[in-house]
Short mmCIF file of C-alpha atoms in Angstrom, two decimals:
data_model
loop_
_atom_site.label_atom_id
_atom_site.label_comp_id
_atom_site.label_asym_id
_atom_site.label_seq_id
_atom_site.Cartn_x
_atom_site.Cartn_y
_atom_site.Cartn_z
CA MET Y 1 -34.25 -5.01 45.47
CA THR Y 2 -35.26 -3.60 42.20
CA GLU Y 3 -33.12 -0.85 40.30
CA PRO Y 4 -34.30 2.66 40.34
CA ALA Y 5 -35.92 3.91 37.13
CA SER Y 6 -33.74 6.36 35.31
CA ARG Y 7 -34.63 10.05 34.81
CA ALA Y 8 -35.74 9.69 31.30
CA GLN Y 9 -37.74 6.25 32.39
CA ARG Y 10 -39.63 8.44 34.82
CA GLY Y 11 -40.48 11.09 31.81
CA TRP Y 12 -38.71 14.22 31.18
CA LYS Y 13 -42.02 16.19 30.82
CA ARG Y 14 -41.27 19.31 32.58
CA ASP Y 15 -37.65 19.95 31.44
CA SER Y 16 -35.23 18.85 28.86
CA PRO Y 17 -32.50 16.12 30.04
CA PRO Y 18 -29.80 17.79 32.25
CA ASP Y 19 -26.59 18.36 30.31
CA ARG Y 20 -24.62 15.73 32.01
CA ALA Y 21 -26.61 13.52 30.39
CA TRP Y 22 -25.66 13.92 26.95
CA LYS Y 23 -23.13 16.87 26.99
CA GLY Y 24 -19.23 16.27 27.05
CA ARG Y 25 -17.10 18.69 28.90
CA PRO Y 26 -15.95 21.58 26.96
CA GLY Y 27 -12.36 22.15 25.92
CA ARG Y 28 -11.50 18.35 25.89
CA SER Y 29 -8.48 17.13 23.46
CA ARG Y 30 -9.41 15.06 20.15
CA ASP Y 31 -7.52 12.14 22.40
CA ALA Y 32 -9.66 12.75 25.22
CA LEU Y 33 -12.67 12.36 23.26
CA ALA Y 34 -11.40 9.48 21.36
CA ALA Y 35 -10.68 7.67 24.76
CA GLU Y 36 -14.18 8.30 25.81
CA GLN Y 37 -15.58 6.47 22.81
CA ASP Y 38 -13.15 3.80 23.18
CA ARG Y 39 -14.35 2.88 26.60
CA ALA Y 40 -17.75 3.04 26.09
CA ALA Y 41 -17.47 0.82 22.65
CA GLY Y 42 -15.50 -1.72 24.84
CA GLY Y 43 -12.24 -0.99 23.09
CA ARG Y 44 -10.55 0.82 19.76
CA HIS Y 45 -11.16 -2.49 17.74
CA ARG Y 46 -14.94 -2.42 18.54
CA ARG Y 47 -15.56 0.76 16.73
CA SER Y 48 -15.28 0.11 13.03
CA VAL Y 49 -17.86 0.04 10.20
CA ASP Y 50 -17.01 -1.99 7.51
CA LEU Y 51 -16.92 0.02 4.16
CA GLY Y 52 -16.24 -2.90 2.08
CA ASN Y 53 -13.49 -4.37 -0.10
CA GLY Y 54 -11.17 -4.76 3.15
CA ARG Y 55 -11.83 -1.09 4.26
CA LEU Y 56 -12.76 0.15 7.83
CA ALA Y 57 -13.78 3.42 9.03
CA ARG Y 58 -13.51 4.28 12.61
CA ALA Y 59 -17.25 5.37 14.15
CA SER Y 60 -18.05 7.47 16.80
CA VAL Y 61 -21.58 7.73 18.78
CA GLU Y 62 -22.92 11.35 18.88
CA LEU Y 63 -25.78 12.17 21.44
CA LYS Y 64 -28.42 14.80 20.78
CA VAL Y 65 -31.68 16.24 22.06
CA LEU Y 66 -34.61 16.80 20.52
CA PRO Y 67 -36.25 19.80 22.17
CA ASP Y 68 -40.03 19.10 21.28
CA THR Y 69 -39.51 15.51 22.93
CA ARG Y 70 -37.01 16.06 25.72
CA ARG Y 71 -35.50 12.86 24.71
CA ILE Y 72 -31.63 12.08 24.12
CA ARG Y 73 -31.27 10.28 20.69
CA ALA Y 74 -27.97 8.44 19.81
CA TYR Y 75 -26.49 8.88 16.24
CA LEU Y 76 -23.41 6.53 14.95
CA ARG Y 77 -21.13 8.90 12.75
CA TRP Y 78 -18.05 8.02 10.80
CA SER Y 79 -16.10 9.44 7.93
CA ASN Y 80 -16.43 7.98 4.04
CA ALA Y 81 -14.51 9.85 0.99
CA GLY Y 82 -14.93 13.22 2.74
CA LYS Y 83 -18.43 12.88 3.62
CA SER Y 84 -19.76 11.89 7.37
CA PRO Y 85 -22.75 9.57 7.11
CA ALA Y 86 -25.02 9.15 10.08
CA ARG Y 87 -27.43 6.60 11.14
CA TYR Y 88 -29.82 6.80 13.87
CA LEU Y 89 -29.78 4.29 16.46
CA GLY Y 90 -32.49 5.02 18.73
CA GLN Y 91 -33.33 6.78 22.06
CA VAL Y 92 -31.03 6.36 25.46
CA ASP Y 93 -32.19 7.18 28.65
CA HIS Y 94 -29.69 7.43 31.40
CA ASP Y 95 -28.99 10.11 33.44
CA ARG Y 96 -25.32 10.35 32.58
CA ARG Y 97 -23.25 10.79 29.38
CA ALA Y 98 -21.08 7.49 29.84
CA ALA Y 99 -23.85 5.25 30.05
CA ASN Y 100 -25.87 6.66 27.45
CA LEU Y 101 -22.67 6.53 25.10
CA VAL Y 102 -22.21 2.45 26.41
CA ALA Y 103 -26.32 2.28 25.27
CA GLY Y 104 -25.64 3.81 21.89
CA TRP Y 105 -22.62 1.35 21.05
CA LYS Y 106 -25.05 -1.38 21.96
CA LEU Y 107 -27.51 -0.39 19.79
CA ALA Y 108 -25.09 -0.02 16.97
CA TRP Y 109 -24.07 -3.64 17.48
CA GLU Y 110 -27.55 -4.90 17.71
CA LYS Y 111 -28.55 -3.30 14.33
CA GLY Y 112 -25.56 -4.92 13.06
CA LEU Y 113 -23.88 -1.28 11.85
CA LEU Y 114 -20.10 -2.24 13.31
CA ALA Y 115 -17.50 -4.88 12.37
CA GLU Y 116 -14.48 -5.67 14.87
CA GLU Y 117 -11.31 -5.02 13.23
CA PRO Y 118 -9.48 -8.54 13.13
CA PRO Y 119 -7.06 -9.86 15.41
CA VAL Y 120 -3.42 -9.21 14.30
CA GLU Y 121 -1.43 -12.54 14.41
CA GLY Y 122 2.16 -11.43 15.58
CA SER Y 123 4.55 -11.96 18.44
CA TRP Y 124 2.81 -8.98 20.60
CA ALA Y 125 -0.85 -8.44 18.75
CA SER Y 126 -2.09 -11.96 19.21
CA SER Y 127 -4.96 -11.21 21.64
CA ALA Y 128 -7.78 -8.89 21.48
CA ALA Y 129 -6.50 -7.44 25.03
CA VAL Y 130 -3.14 -6.51 23.16
CA ARG Y 131 -4.89 -5.51 20.08
CA ALA Y 132 -6.92 -3.09 21.74
CA SER Y 133 -3.55 -1.54 23.51
CA MET Y 134 -1.89 -1.78 20.24
CA ARG Y 135 -4.66 0.46 18.65
CA GLY Y 136 -4.46 3.11 21.74
CA ASN Y 137 -0.56 3.48 21.18
CA ARG Y 138 0.39 7.10 20.75
CA ASN Y 139 2.25 8.01 17.51
CA LYS Y 140 4.72 10.20 19.61
CA ASP Y 141 6.36 9.97 23.18
CA THR Y 142 6.10 6.06 23.00
CA LYS Y 143 8.13 4.17 25.61
CA PRO Y 144 11.01 3.28 23.18
CA GLU Y 145 11.48 6.88 22.00
CA LEU Y 146 11.31 8.27 25.57
CA ARG Y 147 14.20 5.62 26.66
CA LEU Y 148 15.95 6.65 23.56
CA ARG Y 149 15.50 10.30 23.98
CA SER Y 150 17.07 9.92 27.54
CA LEU Y 151 19.90 7.86 26.88
CA LEU Y 152 20.80 10.75 23.88
CA HIS Y 153 20.16 13.68 26.43
CA LYS Y 154 22.47 12.00 29.12
CA GLN Y 155 25.23 11.57 26.01
CA GLY Y 156 24.89 15.62 26.06
CA LEU Y 157 23.15 15.93 22.71
CA ARG Y 158 20.29 18.21 22.05
CA TYR Y 159 17.53 17.74 19.74
CA ARG Y 160 13.94 18.86 18.63
CA VAL Y 161 11.18 16.15 19.23
CA ALA Y 162 8.22 15.37 16.65
CA SER Y 163 9.39 17.64 14.01
CA ARG Y 164 9.48 18.22 10.27
CA PRO Y 165 13.39 17.95 8.68
CA LEU Y 166 11.75 19.80 5.76
CA PRO Y 167 8.97 22.31 6.70
CA GLN Y 168 7.22 21.86 3.20
CA LEU Y 169 7.10 18.05 3.60
CA ARG Y 170 4.32 16.55 5.67
CA ARG Y 171 6.92 13.56 7.32
CA THR Y 172 7.80 13.95 11.13
CA ALA Y 173 10.89 12.93 12.50
CA ASP Y 174 10.95 11.43 16.03
CA VAL Y 175 14.33 12.94 17.12
CA LEU Y 176 15.59 15.62 15.11
CA PHE Y 177 19.17 17.30 15.00
CA SER Y 178 18.78 20.35 12.71
CA LYS Y 179 22.20 21.62 12.81
CA GLN Y 180 23.72 18.36 11.80
CA LYS Y 181 21.05 17.33 9.67
CA VAL Y 182 20.03 14.13 10.94
CA ALA Y 183 16.56 12.63 11.10
CA VAL Y 184 15.91 9.54 13.40
CA PHE Y 185 12.70 7.67 13.20
CA VAL Y 186 11.81 4.99 15.96
CA ASP Y 187 9.63 2.63 13.93
CA GLY Y 188 6.76 -0.10 15.55
CA CYS Y 189 7.42 -3.35 14.32
CA TYR Y 190 3.97 -4.15 13.24
CA TRP Y 191 2.90 -0.82 11.52
CA HIS Y 192 6.48 -0.51 9.68
CA GLY Y 193 6.80 -4.06 8.74
CA CYS Y 194 9.73 -5.46 10.90
CA PRO Y 195 11.40 -8.47 9.33
CA GLU Y 196 12.33 -10.06 12.46
CA HIS Y 197 8.61 -9.67 14.05
CA LEU Y 198 6.05 -9.39 11.62
CA ARG Y 199 3.86 -12.26 11.10
CA GLU Y 200 1.17 -11.21 8.80
CA SER Y 201 -2.64 -11.82 9.71
CA THR Y 202 -4.71 -14.59 8.18
CA LYS Y 203 -7.77 -12.86 8.87
CA ASN Y 204 -8.49 -9.84 6.52
CA ALA Y 205 -4.95 -10.62 5.31
CA GLY Y 206 -5.89 -8.07 2.04
CA PHE Y 207 -6.36 -5.36 4.11
CA TRP Y 208 -3.41 -5.82 6.50
CA HIS Y 209 -0.79 -6.31 3.89
CA SER Y 210 -2.17 -3.30 1.99
CA LYS Y 211 -1.73 -1.11 5.13
CA ILE Y 212 1.72 -2.40 5.83
CA GLU Y 213 3.04 -2.17 2.57
CA GLY Y 214 1.72 1.29 1.93
CA ASN Y 215 3.54 2.16 5.36
CA ARG Y 216 6.75 0.57 4.01
CA ALA Y 217 6.72 2.60 0.54
CA ARG Y 218 5.98 6.03 2.60
CA ASP Y 219 8.95 5.16 4.72
CA ALA Y 220 11.02 4.44 1.57
CA GLU Y 221 9.86 7.66 0.12
CA THR Y 222 10.62 9.85 3.10
CA ASP Y 223 14.27 8.52 3.27
CA ARG Y 224 14.75 9.08 -0.58
CA LEU Y 225 13.24 12.66 -0.45
CA LEU Y 226 15.37 13.48 3.02
CA ARG Y 227 18.67 12.19 1.68
CA GLU Y 228 18.22 14.14 -1.65
CA ALA Y 229 17.62 17.05 0.59
CA GLY Y 230 21.11 16.88 1.92
CA TRP Y 231 20.09 14.68 5.43
CA THR Y 232 21.15 11.86 7.01
CA VAL Y 233 18.09 9.28 7.82
CA ILE Y 234 18.59 6.81 10.86
CA ARG Y 235 15.78 4.33 11.69
CA VAL Y 236 15.50 2.65 14.91
CA TRP Y 237 13.27 -0.52 15.54
CA GLU Y 238 11.12 -0.20 18.52
CA HIS Y 239 12.61 -3.75 19.35
CA GLU Y 240 16.27 -2.67 19.12
CA ASP Y 241 18.64 -2.11 22.34
CA PRO Y 242 18.08 1.35 22.54
CA GLU Y 243 21.57 1.89 24.29
CA ALA Y 244 22.99 0.67 20.92
CA ALA Y 245 20.63 2.93 19.26
CA CYS Y 246 21.88 5.56 21.11
CA ALA Y 247 25.51 4.74 20.54
CA ARG Y 248 24.52 4.83 16.73
CA ILE Y 249 22.87 7.98 16.57
CA SER Y 250 25.45 9.49 18.80
CA GLU Y 251 28.30 8.65 16.29
CA VAL Y 252 26.87 9.85 13.37
CA VAL Y 253 25.65 13.31 14.94
CA ARG Y 254 29.15 13.92 16.50
CA ARG Y 255 30.81 13.17 13.19
#
């Protein structure tokens, strides 16, 4: 049985394409829009444009309709140095937005506009599937954070979540005890350069080394600035036993 032709293949001669073929639902969050692009591209690691010198930029496929042609056109967009370049990919002709996004990403790969992010060699990022999961990790409410917060709450401790110790400083603590001036950061082993679990990548090594060293320097600067302002800083690695971390934090806060 042959596959039925799409609406566009039959020709949008009288009407423009339906909204469902190219428009997204209004009011969706940034995370929802990013997840949609990730699915269409086949993973977040397949959404990068190579800027040169080991730098990558996250790209998105944008769908537009030209009123005079009644056709859906796909564009690739990304950010670079405060600008938003765009490349025309071609026409897409499916009846659903999801299928047209997939087609747009396929065109981008065929035109050689994309670069797959290199695999990260390490204890928990050694495969494409794990790497894609790592890219999708949220920057708050991670499993280690939720477990630690649950244990702290059971200890009768009350705290703020994802808050800035110093309003003027753009650094966010994962758990904050404002009255006691204790700031807790739960650090991921890869991105913050855990000395026990970090195994640096041999592919695009310069890029990843610079990225992780930058994170380490930022962490050290954060610790210094907070301590100078009278705060106690506690850092917990994601691999640490949450009960031991809870006991350590509880001791400091109660003291």
